[in-house]
Coordinates of C-alpha atoms in Angstrom, one line a residue:
X1 CA -20.2 -21.3 4.5
X2 CA -20.5 -19.2 1.3
X3 CA -20.9 -16.0 3.4
X4 CA -17.9 -16.9 5.5
X5 CA -15.8 -17.4 2.4
X6 CA -16.9 -14.1 1.0
X7 CA -16.1 -12.4 4.3
X8 CA -12.6 -13.9 4.3
X9 CA -12.0 -12.8 0.7
X10 CA -13.2 -9.3 1.5
X11 CA -10.9 -9.2 4.5
X12 CA -8.0 -10.4 2.3
X13 CA -8.5 -7.4 0.0
X14 CA -8.6 -5.1 2.9
X15 CA -5.3 -6.6 4.1
X16 CA -3.6 -6.3 0.8
X17 CA -5.5 21.5 7.9
X18 CA -5.0 24.0 8.6
X19 CA -8.1 25.7 9.7
X20 CA -11.0 24.5 11.9
X21 CA -13.4 22.3 10.0
X22 CA -17.1 22.0 11.0
X23 CA -17.8 18.5 12.3
X24 CA -20.4 16.7 10.2
X25 CA -23.4 15.3 12.1
X26 CA -24.3 11.7 11.1
X27 CA -27.9 10.9 10.3
X28 CA -29.6 7.5 10.3
X29 CA -29.6 6.0 6.8
X30 CA -33.3 5.5 6.8
X31 CA -33.8 9.3 7.3
X32 CA -31.3 10.2 4.6
X33 CA -33.2 11.1 1.4
X34 CA -30.0 10.6 -0.6
X35 CA -29.8 7.0 0.4
X36 CA -32.7 4.9 -0.9
X37 CA -33.5 1.6 0.8
X38 CA -32.1 -0.4 -2.1
X39 CA -29.8 1.1 -4.7
X40 CA -27.7 -0.6 -7.3
X41 CA -23.9 -0.7 -6.7
X42 CA -21.8 -1.0 -9.9
X43 CA -19.1 -3.7 -10.1
X44 CA -16.4 -4.7 -12.5
X45 CA -18.2 -8.0 -13.0
X46 CA -21.8 -7.2 -13.9
X47 CA -23.1 -10.8 -13.9
X48 CA -24.1 -10.6 -10.2
X49 CA -24.9 -7.0 -9.3
X50 CA -24.8 -6.2 -5.6
X51 CA -27.1 -4.0 -3.6
X52 CA -27.0 -1.6 -0.6
X53 CA -29.1 -2.9 2.2
X54 CA -31.8 -1.0 4.0
X55 CA -29.3 0.0 6.7
X56 CA -27.1 1.6 4.0
X57 CA -24.5 -1.2 4.2
X58 CA -23.1 -3.3 1.4
X59 CA -24.8 -6.7 0.9
X60 CA -21.8 -9.1 1.3
X61 CA -23.8 -12.0 0.0
X62 CA -23.9 -10.4 -3.4
X63 CA -20.3 -9.5 -3.8
X64 CA -18.6 -11.1 -6.8
X65 CA -15.0 -12.1 -7.3
X66 CA -12.7 -12.6 -10.2
X67 CA -11.1 -15.9 -11.2
X68 CA -8.0 -14.9 -9.2
X69 CA -10.0 -14.4 -6.0
X70 CA -9.7 -10.7 -6.1
X71 CA -12.8 -8.7 -5.2
X72 CA -14.6 -7.0 -8.1
X73 CA -16.1 -4.4 -5.9
X74 CA -16.3 -0.8 -7.2
X75 CA -14.8 0.8 -4.1
X76 CA -15.6 4.3 -5.4
X77 CA -19.3 3.6 -5.6
X78 CA -19.2 1.7 -2.3
X79 CA -17.6 4.6 -0.5
X80 CA -19.9 7.2 -2.0
X81 CA -23.0 5.1 -1.1
X82 CA -21.6 4.6 2.4
X83 CA -21.0 8.3 2.9
X84 CA -24.3 9.3 1.5
X85 CA -26.0 6.9 3.9
X86 CA -24.1 8.5 6.8
X87 CA -24.8 12.1 6.0
X88 CA -27.4 14.1 4.1
X89 CA -26.4 17.2 2.1
X90 CA -27.5 19.3 5.1
X91 CA -25.4 17.4 7.7
X92 CA -22.3 16.6 5.8
X93 CA -20.6 19.7 7.1
X94 CA -20.1 23.4 6.5
X95 CA -18.4 25.2 3.6
X96 CA -14.9 23.8 3.9
X97 CA -12.1 22.3 1.9
X98 CA -12.3 18.7 3.2
X99 CA -16.0 18.5 2.3
X100 CA -15.2 20.2 -1.0
X101 CA -12.5 17.7 -1.7
X102 CA -14.8 14.8 -0.9
X103 CA -17.6 16.1 -3.1
X104 CA -15.2 16.7 -6.0
X105 CA -14.3 13.1 -5.7
X106 CA -17.9 12.2 -5.7
X107 CA -18.4 14.2 -8.9
X108 CA -15.7 12.1 -10.6
X109 CA -17.7 9.0 -9.7
X110 CA -20.8 10.7 -11.1
X111 CA -19.1 11.4 -14.3
X112 CA -18.4 7.7 -14.8
X113 CA -21.6 6.2 -13.4
X114 CA -24.1 8.9 -14.4
X115 CA -26.0 8.2 -11.2
X116 CA -28.1 11.4 -10.9
X117 CA -28.3 11.0 -7.1
X118 CA -24.6 11.8 -6.8
X119 CA -24.9 15.1 -8.6
X120 CA -28.1 16.0 -6.8
X121 CA -26.3 15.4 -3.5
X122 CA -23.5 17.9 -4.5
X123 CA -26.1 20.4 -5.6
X124 CA -28.0 20.0 -2.3
X125 CA -24.8 20.8 -0.4
X126 CA -23.9 23.9 -2.5
X127 CA -27.4 25.3 -2.5
X128 CA -27.1 25.7 1.3
X129 CA -24.6 28.4 0.7
X130 CA -25.6 29.9 -2.7
X131 CA -29.0 31.6 -3.0
X132 CA -31.1 32.0 -6.1
X133 CA -29.3 35.2 -7.1
X134 CA -25.9 33.8 -6.7
X135 CA -25.0 35.4 -3.4
X136 CA -22.6 33.4 -1.2
X137 CA -21.9 34.3 2.3
X138 CA -18.1 33.7 2.3
X139 CA -15.4 36.4 2.6
X140 CA -12.7 34.2 1.1
X141 CA -10.0 35.6 3.3
X142 CA -8.0 32.4 3.2
X143 CA -7.1 29.9 0.5
X144 CA -8.7 27.0 2.3
X145 CA -12.2 28.6 1.9
X146 CA -11.7 28.7 -1.9
X147 CA -11.3 25.0 -2.6
X148 CA -15.0 24.2 -2.6
X149 CA -15.4 26.8 -5.3
X150 CA -14.6 24.0 -7.7
X151 CA -18.1 22.8 -7.1
X152 CA -19.5 26.1 -8.3
X153 CA -17.7 25.6 -11.7
X154 CA -19.0 22.1 -11.8
X155 CA -22.6 23.0 -11.1
X156 CA -22.6 25.8 -13.7
X157 CA -21.2 23.3 -16.2
X158 CA -23.9 20.8 -15.4
X159 CA -26.9 23.0 -14.9
X160 CA -26.1 26.2 -16.9
X161 CA -27.5 28.3 -14.0
X162 CA -26.0 31.8 -13.9
X163 CA -26.1 31.9 -10.1
X164 CA -23.2 29.5 -9.8
X165 CA -21.1 31.7 -12.1
X166 CA -21.8 34.7 -10.0
X167 CA -20.8 32.8 -6.8
X168 CA -17.6 31.5 -8.5
X169 CA -16.8 35.0 -9.7
X170 CA -16.7 36.2 -6.1
X171 CA -13.7 33.8 -5.5
X172 CA -12.0 34.9 -8.7
X173 CA -12.4 38.6 -8.0
X174 CA -11.2 38.2 -4.4
X175 CA -7.8 37.3 -5.8
X176 CA -7.5 40.8 -7.3
X177 CA -6.8 42.3 -3.9
X178 CA -5.6 39.2 -2.0
X179 CA -2.2 39.7 -0.3
X180 CA 0.9 38.2 -1.8
X181 CA 4.6 37.8 -1.0
X182 CA 7.1 40.0 -2.8
X183 CA 7.4 37.5 -5.6
X184 CA 3.6 37.1 -6.0
X185 CA 2.7 34.1 -3.9
X186 CA -0.8 34.2 -2.3
X187 CA -0.5 34.2 1.5
X188 CA -2.1 31.2 3.1
X189 CA -4.5 33.5 4.9
X190 CA -5.0 37.2 5.5
X191 CA -5.0 36.7 9.3
X192 CA -2.2 38.2 11.3
X193 CA -1.0 34.7 12.4
X194 CA -0.5 33.7 8.7
X195 CA 1.0 36.9 7.3
X196 CA 3.6 36.4 4.6
X197 CA 3.3 32.6 4.8
X198 CA 3.1 30.1 1.9
X199 CA 1.8 26.7 2.8
X200 CA 2.1 23.9 0.3
X201 CA -1.5 23.1 1.0
X202 CA -2.6 26.4 -0.5
X203 CA -1.8 25.6 -4.1
X204 CA -4.5 23.0 -4.2
X205 CA -7.0 25.2 -2.5
X206 CA -7.0 27.8 -5.3
X207 CA -5.2 26.7 -8.5
X208 CA -7.4 23.8 -9.7
X209 CA -10.4 26.1 -9.1
X210 CA -8.7 28.8 -11.2
X211 CA -7.9 26.8 -14.3
X212 CA -11.3 25.2 -14.2
X213 CA -12.9 28.6 -13.8
X214 CA -11.0 29.9 -16.8
X215 CA -12.1 27.1 -19.0
X216 CA -15.8 27.3 -17.9
X217 CA -16.1 31.1 -18.1
X218 CA -13.6 32.1 -20.9
X219 CA -11.0 33.6 -18.5
X220 CA -8.1 31.2 -19.2
X221 CA -5.5 33.8 -20.1
X222 CA -5.5 35.1 -16.6
X223 CA -6.2 31.9 -14.8
X224 CA -3.6 29.8 -16.5
X225 CA -1.0 32.5 -15.9
X226 CA -1.9 32.9 -12.3
X227 CA -2.1 29.2 -11.5
X228 CA 1.3 28.4 -13.1
X229 CA 2.8 31.4 -11.4
X230 CA 1.6 30.3 -8.0
X231 CA 3.0 26.8 -8.5
X232 CA 6.4 28.0 -9.6
X233 CA 6.6 30.5 -6.7
X234 CA 5.6 28.0 -4.1
X235 CA 7.8 25.3 -5.6
X236 CA 10.8 27.7 -5.7
X237 CA 10.5 28.3 -2.0
X238 CA 9.4 24.9 -0.7
X239 CA 11.1 22.3 -2.8
X240 CA 14.5 21.2 -1.5
X241 CA 17.3 19.0 -2.7
X242 CA 15.6 15.6 -2.0
X243 CA 12.7 16.6 -4.2
X244 CA 10.2 16.9 -1.4
X245 CA 8.6 20.2 -0.3
X246 CA 8.7 21.6 3.2
X247 CA 5.3 22.2 4.7
X248 CA 5.5 26.0 4.7
X249 CA 7.6 29.1 4.1
X250 CA 7.5 32.4 6.0
X251 CA 8.8 35.4 4.1
X252 CA 8.9 37.5 7.2
X253 CA 10.7 34.8 9.3
X254 CA 8.5 35.8 12.2
X255 CA 6.7 32.4 12.7
X256 CA 8.1 30.3 15.5
X257 CA 8.5 27.3 13.1
X258 CA 10.5 29.2 10.4
X259 CA 14.2 28.8 9.9
X260 CA 15.8 32.2 10.4
X261 CA 17.9 31.8 7.2
X262 CA 15.6 30.0 4.8
X263 CA 12.1 30.8 6.3
X264 CA 11.2 27.1 5.9
X265 CA 9.2 24.9 8.2
X266 CA 11.3 22.0 9.7
X267 CA 9.5 19.0 8.3
X268 CA 8.1 17.3 5.1
X269 CA 4.5 16.7 6.1
X270 CA 3.0 14.2 3.8
X271 CA -0.4 15.7 3.0
X272 CA 1.1 19.2 2.3
X273 CA 3.2 17.5 -0.4
X274 CA 0.2 15.5 -1.6
X275 CA -1.8 18.7 -2.1
X276 CA 1.0 20.2 -4.2
X277 CA 1.5 17.0 -6.2
X278 CA -2.2 16.9 -7.2
X279 CA -2.4 20.6 -7.9
X280 CA 0.6 20.6 -10.3
X281 CA -0.9 17.7 -12.2
X282 CA -4.3 19.3 -12.4
X283 CA -2.8 22.6 -13.7
X284 CA -0.5 20.8 -16.3
X285 CA -3.6 19.0 -17.6
X286 CA -5.4 22.3 -18.1
X287 CA -2.8 24.7 -19.6
X288 CA -1.7 24.6 -23.2
X289 CA 1.4 22.8 -24.3
X290 CA 3.1 26.0 -25.3
X291 CA 2.6 27.8 -22.0
X292 CA 5.8 29.6 -21.0
X293 CA 5.9 28.1 -17.5
X294 CA 5.1 24.5 -18.6
X295 CA 8.7 23.5 -18.7
X296 CA 9.4 24.7 -15.2
X297 CA 6.3 22.9 -13.9
X298 CA 7.5 19.7 -15.5
X299 CA 10.9 20.2 -13.9
X300 CA 9.4 20.7 -10.4
X301 CA 7.1 17.6 -10.9
X302 CA 9.9 15.3 -12.1
X303 CA 12.1 16.3 -9.1
X304 CA 9.1 15.7 -6.8
X305 CA 8.3 12.3 -8.3
X306 CA 11.8 11.2 -7.7
X307 CA 11.5 12.2 -4.0
X308 CA 8.2 10.5 -3.6
X309 CA 9.6 7.3 -5.1
X310 CA 12.6 7.4 -2.8
X311 CA 10.6 7.6 0.4
X312 CA 7.8 5.1 -0.4
X313 CA 7.6 2.5 2.3
X314 CA 8.8 -0.8 0.7
X315 CA 6.7 -2.9 3.1
X316 CA 3.2 -1.3 2.6
X317 CA 3.6 0.8 -0.5
X318 CA 2.3 3.8 1.4
X319 CA 4.0 7.0 2.6
X320 CA 4.7 8.2 6.1
X321 CA 3.2 11.1 8.0
X322 CA 6.6 12.7 8.0
X323 CA 7.7 11.5 4.7
X324 CA 11.5 11.3 5.0
X325 CA 11.6 9.8 8.5
X326 CA 10.1 6.4 8.0
X327 CA 12.8 4.8 10.1
X328 CA 11.5 6.4 13.2
X329 CA 9.5 3.8 15.2
X330 CA 6.7 6.2 16.1
X331 CA 6.1 7.4 12.5
X332 CA 3.1 5.9 10.7
X333 CA 1.8 5.6 7.1
X334 CA -1.0 8.0 6.3
X335 CA -3.8 7.2 3.9
X336 CA -4.8 10.6 2.4
X337 CA -1.3 11.5 1.2
X338 CA -0.7 8.0 0.0
X339 CA -3.8 8.4 -2.2
X340 CA -2.6 11.8 -3.4
X341 CA 0.8 10.6 -4.4
X342 CA -0.6 7.5 -6.1
X343 CA -3.0 9.6 -8.1
X344 CA -0.3 12.2 -9.1
X345 CA 2.2 9.5 -10.2
X346 CA -0.3 7.5 -12.2
X347 CA -1.8 10.5 -13.9
X348 CA 1.6 11.9 -14.7
X349 CA 2.7 8.6 -16.3
X350 CA -0.5 8.5 -18.3
X351 CA 0.0 12.1 -19.5
X352 CA 3.7 11.6 -20.3
X353 CA 4.9 14.1 -17.7
X354 CA 7.2 11.6 -16.0
X355 CA 9.0 8.3 -16.8
X356 CA 6.9 5.2 -17.3
X357 CA 8.6 3.3 -14.4
X358 CA 6.6 5.4 -11.9
X359 CA 3.5 3.4 -12.9
X360 CA 4.9 0.6 -10.7
X361 CA 5.4 3.0 -7.8
X362 CA 1.7 4.0 -8.2
X363 CA 0.6 0.4 -8.4
X364 CA 2.2 -0.4 -5.1
X365 CA 0.7 2.8 -3.6
X366 CA -2.7 1.8 -4.8
X367 CA -2.5 -1.6 -3.2
X368 CA -1.3 0.0 0.0
X369 CA -4.2 2.3 0.2
X370 CA -6.7 -0.4 -0.6
X371 CA -5.4 -2.2 2.4
X372 CA -6.8 0.6 4.5
X373 CA -10.4 0.0 3.3
X374 CA -12.5 -2.1 5.6
X375 CA -16.1 -3.1 5.9
X376 CA -17.6 -2.1 9.2
X377 CA -20.1 -3.9 11.3
X378 CA -22.8 -2.0 9.5
X379 CA -21.7 -3.2 6.1
X380 CA -20.5 0.2 5.1
X381 CA -17.0 1.0 3.9
X382 CA -14.4 2.5 6.4
X383 CA -11.2 4.2 5.4
X384 CA -8.7 4.2 8.2
X385 CA -5.5 6.1 9.3
X386 CA -6.3 9.5 8.0
X387 CA -4.6 12.5 9.7
X388 CA -6.9 15.3 10.8
X389 CA -6.3 18.9 9.7
X390 CA -2.9 20.1 10.7
X391 CA -1.0 23.3 11.5
X392 CA 2.7 23.7 10.8
X393 CA 4.8 22.1 13.5
X394 CA 7.8 19.9 14.4
X395 CA 8.1 16.1 14.1
X396 CA 6.4 15.3 17.4
X397 CA 3.5 17.5 16.5
X398 CA 2.7 15.7 13.2
X399 CA 3.2 12.2 14.7
X400 CA 0.7 12.9 17.5
X401 CA -2.0 14.1 15.2
X402 CA -5.2 12.1 15.5
X403 CA -5.7 9.2 13.1
X404 CA -9.3 9.2 12.0
X405 CA -11.5 6.8 10.1
X406 CA -13.6 8.3 7.2
X407 CA -12.2 11.8 7.6
X408 CA -13.1 13.7 4.4
X409 CA -9.4 14.5 3.6
X410 CA -9.0 10.8 3.1
X411 CA -12.3 10.0 1.5
X412 CA -11.9 12.7 -1.2
X413 CA -8.3 11.7 -1.9
X414 CA -9.3 8.1 -2.2
X415 CA -12.0 8.7 -4.7
X416 CA -9.7 10.9 -6.9
X417 CA -7.1 8.1 -6.8
X418 CA -9.5 5.3 -7.3
X419 CA -11.1 6.9 -10.3
X420 CA -7.7 7.2 -11.9
X421 CA -6.5 3.7 -11.1
X422 CA -9.5 1.4 -10.8
X423 CA -9.5 0.4 -14.5
X424 CA -5.8 0.5 -15.1

């Protein structure tokens, strides 16, 4: 009876792109060196610590609950443990932005828990691509490939090993010759099919890396100026009257999706806006208060926050795949962007960038995302309704994108969000 009650309570809580990504290969938990047979899982309530079972699942019999019946589970730890049980550092996937996003989220959990296994796992992944001399076999000919560079900054900070600086410097130096629009915006990719295009996704792929690189390696004069420039250029092209950003802009107007007058893509795709929202907050957190572009970044963010609030689904607290068309019967609420918006609003309130009433918008978003967390038959966490990587398209294209469970776009965004809101 006790187990049934716990299962029902857990169920109650659960109820409350761009470029090809290498597909990760699952490994049995027992064969995964990063997932020991029994490992502690941290909880808000420490009086009855839970464990991970030998199969890598959560032991439901040891879950604890608060006086109000709410689960005290540390969902960040549960999600990291579940993912580490599913994949080893060698099978989690290739060098890519979704894996990089997830592992950045795992690093945030490491910073709080100080569980060395979490950092070792990140290092095991990165060391597949960076040799002992700091060589990294990446050309960095598109912005997507630069996002995982954040892990290079992190590992240099944590280990002091010069090879990570050398690898990170290759990303930094690539920008010296990387193609730009006439007003200085980095193209999404150097390929012919992406010429002259700015995708909102791209600001997250390079700018958080840049400001963190500048801080770690004493290059902030350049990196702060470049990151703020990119955000203002992209925002100037992509943000429209309702506060939201269109997915992309084509300076040449050659792309089939671009409006011949404005160069803009037709739709407000949610995760593209989510990438921008997180990037602008990360950059504002990093640049000095007196930076000359700070006021413009705050203006862009405040206009965006108003648009995000306007289109929040009142029923679920989440946001729709095509953000401004929630009334369409075939539209659906997407988990990764909902996590991104929730993080951006909560952090912006905390930092004083936007009005305090947005904390309630973030709270509703947080509850909405938690409703997409489930416990699978194996006892591990599952995060549902995550859009796969996506090109630029029309309404029908976005709506028909596959909705995956445990896609790294969603897992990484969830961890970033949960580490911001779990104790608030």
